[in-house]
């Protein structure tokens, strides 16, 4: 039984939507739906009720869900055991990620991991574009959004919601702004695929393109009253003084996760790290 199909089922169950799970795996909705239907046929068990607004696990699907998760954990443990038997270990682990994940998610984890495993050397690279890093052997594990993982299997760790950042009190005490309303305001636009898919850029009445690996620099432009910017909430932590944050309607989120190279030479260090994250 292919673990990729199991991960797809778990994602669909978590999102309660085949289309959202398909987006996370960089599949078309029709291809993803066909894959899950073929998997149900292979099992001889119907896993999902298809609804107009998403999917819902059947009773059989609910019973199997924990079994599927256990299978993935067993695969990880098996790979570690095989690697340990080869007695061919590496004590260096190369990690690549975005700056927002490094600052607000990884730093605390790395500190605790080093305390538990002082023998493992960590190398952390922060970059804006991580597409191809696993295929090109630039990193052993990558924390990013789904497009960076290519064909590698990956694990979802969180959904990062986008927020509109406005000059302080620009819209009074509101906490929500609609996509349609945003077209009417000056916009500072970053080169971010989820935003390109979410907005029709041609509809903005006033637009300033911001091209930089440091998205946070555009918050200074917001403070100066040059416009509104939409950024992931993880990137905003501790950097929003002098601004107001509004939730988008409809909401927009980016799935964040990690993928890794199945390299047995690095397996003991890598899988110790993965188990640590999952804890």
XYZ file of C-alpha atoms in Angstrom:
279
model
C 0.000 0.000 0.000
C 1.554 3.312 -1.113
C 2.206 5.738 1.734
C 1.580 8.665 -0.620
C -2.059 7.599 -0.994
C -2.380 7.301 2.766
C -1.010 10.835 3.207
C -3.513 12.052 0.645
C -6.390 10.453 2.569
C -5.172 11.965 5.856
C -4.920 15.405 4.255
C -8.427 15.162 2.785
C -9.764 14.115 6.195
C -8.000 17.037 7.880
C -9.130 19.659 5.367
C -12.584 18.055 4.897
C -12.098 18.953 1.258
C -10.624 17.049 -1.681
C -9.894 20.264 -3.583
C -7.949 21.830 -0.683
C -5.990 18.599 -0.189
C -5.307 18.497 -3.937
C -3.882 22.030 -3.789
C -1.607 21.049 -0.883
C -0.233 18.141 -2.942
C 0.025 20.234 -6.152
C -2.568 18.003 -7.859
C -5.556 19.053 -9.928
C -8.838 18.479 -8.053
C -10.005 15.942 -10.662
C -6.752 13.935 -10.494
C -6.816 13.951 -6.697
C -10.471 12.873 -6.629
C -9.699 10.057 -9.073
C -6.770 8.890 -6.933
C -8.841 8.758 -3.729
C -11.680 6.956 -5.517
C -9.201 4.399 -6.905
C -7.768 3.910 -3.419
C -11.264 3.308 -2.006
C -11.837 0.730 -4.752
C -8.491 -0.894 -3.961
C -9.445 -1.180 -0.289
C -13.018 -2.198 -0.977
C -14.136 0.401 1.577
C -15.814 3.767 1.067
C -13.789 6.307 3.076
C -15.625 9.560 2.338
C -19.111 10.887 1.852
C -18.911 13.461 -0.943
C -20.890 16.614 -0.054
C -21.486 19.799 -2.101
C -19.287 21.742 0.344
C -16.590 19.109 0.963
C -16.113 15.564 2.224
C -16.898 13.764 5.466
C -15.380 10.529 6.719
C -17.629 7.503 6.689
C -17.797 5.302 9.796
C -15.347 2.964 8.068
C -13.067 5.883 7.260
C -13.100 7.034 10.880
C -12.107 3.546 12.023
C -9.235 3.355 9.526
C -7.874 6.873 10.040
C -5.772 6.048 13.120
C -4.508 2.887 11.390
C -3.320 4.940 8.424
C -1.469 7.362 10.729
C 0.149 4.437 12.552
C 1.357 2.996 9.227
C 3.186 6.232 8.403
C 4.833 6.285 11.841
C 5.900 2.668 11.363
C 7.530 3.499 8.030
C 9.606 6.226 9.684
C 10.731 3.883 12.473
C 11.572 1.162 9.936
C 13.786 3.511 7.921
C 15.655 4.565 11.036
C 16.233 0.967 12.138
C 17.536 -0.024 8.697
C 19.913 2.929 8.695
C 21.214 2.093 12.148
C 21.886 -1.496 11.061
C 24.082 -0.259 8.215
C 26.218 1.576 10.799
C 26.784 4.304 8.240
C 25.801 7.508 10.016
C 26.168 11.214 9.513
C 25.975 13.638 12.419
C 25.216 16.719 10.276
C 21.703 17.756 9.323
C 21.088 20.478 6.708
C 17.846 22.404 7.173
C 16.397 24.967 4.742
C 13.418 27.204 5.444
C 11.778 30.612 5.080
C 12.742 33.433 7.446
C 9.242 33.562 8.988
C 9.351 29.855 9.860
C 12.922 30.144 11.143
C 12.072 33.047 13.472
C 8.685 31.983 14.742
C 8.619 28.196 14.575
C 12.007 26.535 14.235
C 14.202 28.506 16.630
C 12.647 27.104 19.800
C 12.511 23.588 18.376
C 16.178 23.668 17.347
C 17.241 24.822 20.808
C 15.400 21.956 22.500
C 16.598 19.446 19.898
C 20.248 20.439 20.428
C 19.811 19.903 24.158
C 18.448 16.409 23.529
C 20.927 15.542 20.740
C 24.167 17.526 21.202
C 26.000 15.058 18.941
C 24.093 16.215 15.827
C 25.449 19.274 14.001
C 22.740 21.489 12.510
C 23.147 23.715 9.463
C 20.253 26.126 8.817
C 19.835 28.090 5.574
C 17.138 30.737 5.199
C 16.008 31.575 1.657
C 12.973 33.001 -0.109
C 12.814 30.385 -2.886
C 13.407 26.753 -1.876
C 12.036 25.037 -4.980
C 14.383 22.235 -6.052
C 16.568 22.260 -2.930
C 15.788 18.649 -2.061
C 16.246 17.405 -5.637
C 19.574 19.253 -5.917
C 20.796 17.901 -2.553
C 21.160 21.382 -1.061
C 19.263 20.340 2.075
C 18.223 17.186 3.909
C 14.926 18.633 5.143
C 12.962 21.676 3.968
C 10.304 23.618 5.883
C 8.211 25.578 3.399
C 5.002 25.562 1.349
C 3.974 22.683 -0.903
C 5.475 23.987 -4.219
C 8.984 23.751 -2.714
C 8.669 19.991 -2.146
C 8.345 18.845 -5.747
C 7.558 15.133 -5.916
C 8.791 14.459 -2.384
C 6.279 13.315 0.197
C 5.646 15.903 2.866
C 3.962 16.406 6.227
C 1.625 19.287 7.060
C 2.518 21.133 10.279
C 0.196 24.160 10.194
C -2.004 26.432 8.090
C -0.733 30.007 8.048
C -3.522 32.548 7.529
C -2.961 35.696 5.479
C -3.911 39.048 7.010
C -4.326 42.536 5.581
C -1.918 45.037 7.140
C -3.224 48.622 7.111
C -1.960 51.903 8.590
C -3.087 52.065 12.205
C -6.779 52.985 12.616
C -7.145 53.505 8.871
C -10.429 51.584 8.937
C -11.430 52.302 12.523
C -11.967 49.285 14.759
C -12.849 46.824 11.981
C -11.255 43.382 12.103
C -12.359 42.042 8.693
C -11.955 43.332 5.132
C -13.319 41.701 1.992
C -11.389 40.950 -1.158
C -13.722 43.238 -3.124
C -13.001 46.146 -0.763
C -9.249 45.697 -1.102
C -9.425 46.412 -4.837
C -10.492 49.976 -3.936
C -7.429 50.756 -1.772
C -3.770 51.354 -2.762
C -2.102 47.944 -2.593
C 1.515 46.975 -1.915
C 1.773 43.649 -3.731
C 4.396 40.984 -2.980
C 5.390 38.243 -5.416
C 3.573 35.414 -3.641
C 1.750 32.671 -5.594
C -1.198 32.312 -3.152
C -1.820 36.050 -3.529
C -1.600 35.896 -7.332
C -4.218 33.142 -7.263
C -6.413 34.952 -4.726
C -6.519 38.396 -6.370
C -7.215 39.630 -9.892
C -4.255 42.034 -9.956
C -5.662 43.970 -12.906
C -8.567 45.178 -10.735
C -6.455 47.150 -8.247
C -6.939 50.876 -8.808
C -3.461 51.653 -7.418
C -0.710 49.068 -7.146
C 2.913 49.118 -5.951
C 4.907 45.969 -6.642
C 7.311 45.022 -3.871
C 10.067 42.626 -4.959
C 12.334 41.552 -2.113
C 13.212 38.464 -0.079
C 12.410 40.555 3.004
C 8.633 40.975 2.893
C 8.678 42.716 6.269
C 10.323 45.791 4.735
C 7.028 46.631 3.032
C 5.403 47.081 6.472
C 7.377 50.337 6.734
C 5.611 51.461 3.550
C 2.282 50.635 5.190
C 3.217 52.701 8.279
C 3.947 55.638 5.967
C 0.446 55.369 4.540
C 1.429 54.163 1.068
C -1.107 51.354 0.997
C -2.260 47.999 2.327
C -0.245 44.791 2.138
C -1.409 41.191 2.592
C 1.103 38.914 4.310
C 1.104 35.534 6.111
C 0.436 35.903 9.838
C 3.567 33.935 10.756
C 5.703 36.607 9.092
C 4.000 39.372 11.064
C 4.718 38.253 14.609
C 6.387 41.055 16.553
C 6.548 43.366 13.524
C 3.181 45.135 13.416
C 3.683 48.247 15.586
C 1.927 51.233 14.043
C -0.377 49.078 11.910
C -3.719 47.293 12.158
C -4.367 43.671 11.150
C -7.586 42.590 9.438
C -8.764 39.101 8.550
C -9.580 38.514 4.882
C -13.006 37.489 3.644
C -12.944 34.989 2.019
C -10.097 33.679 4.127
C -6.743 32.758 2.609
C -4.253 30.322 4.118
C -1.004 28.699 3.033
C -0.182 25.137 4.126
C 3.244 24.884 5.787
C 5.029 21.601 6.241
C 8.279 19.759 5.796
C 9.711 17.286 3.313
C 12.996 15.436 3.430
C 15.401 13.381 1.361
C 15.195 9.646 1.999
C 18.944 9.335 2.409
C 19.896 6.380 4.615
C 23.272 7.940 5.398
C 21.464 10.785 7.121
C 18.570 8.684 8.428
C 19.427 8.402 12.161
C 19.933 12.157 12.595
C 17.100 13.067 10.228
C 14.508 10.757 11.706
C 15.451 11.653 15.261
C 14.719 15.238 14.227
C 11.406 14.338 12.546
C 10.221 12.378 15.580
C 11.183 15.346 17.769
C 9.077 17.714 15.615
C 6.060 15.417 15.710
C 6.224 15.287 19.498
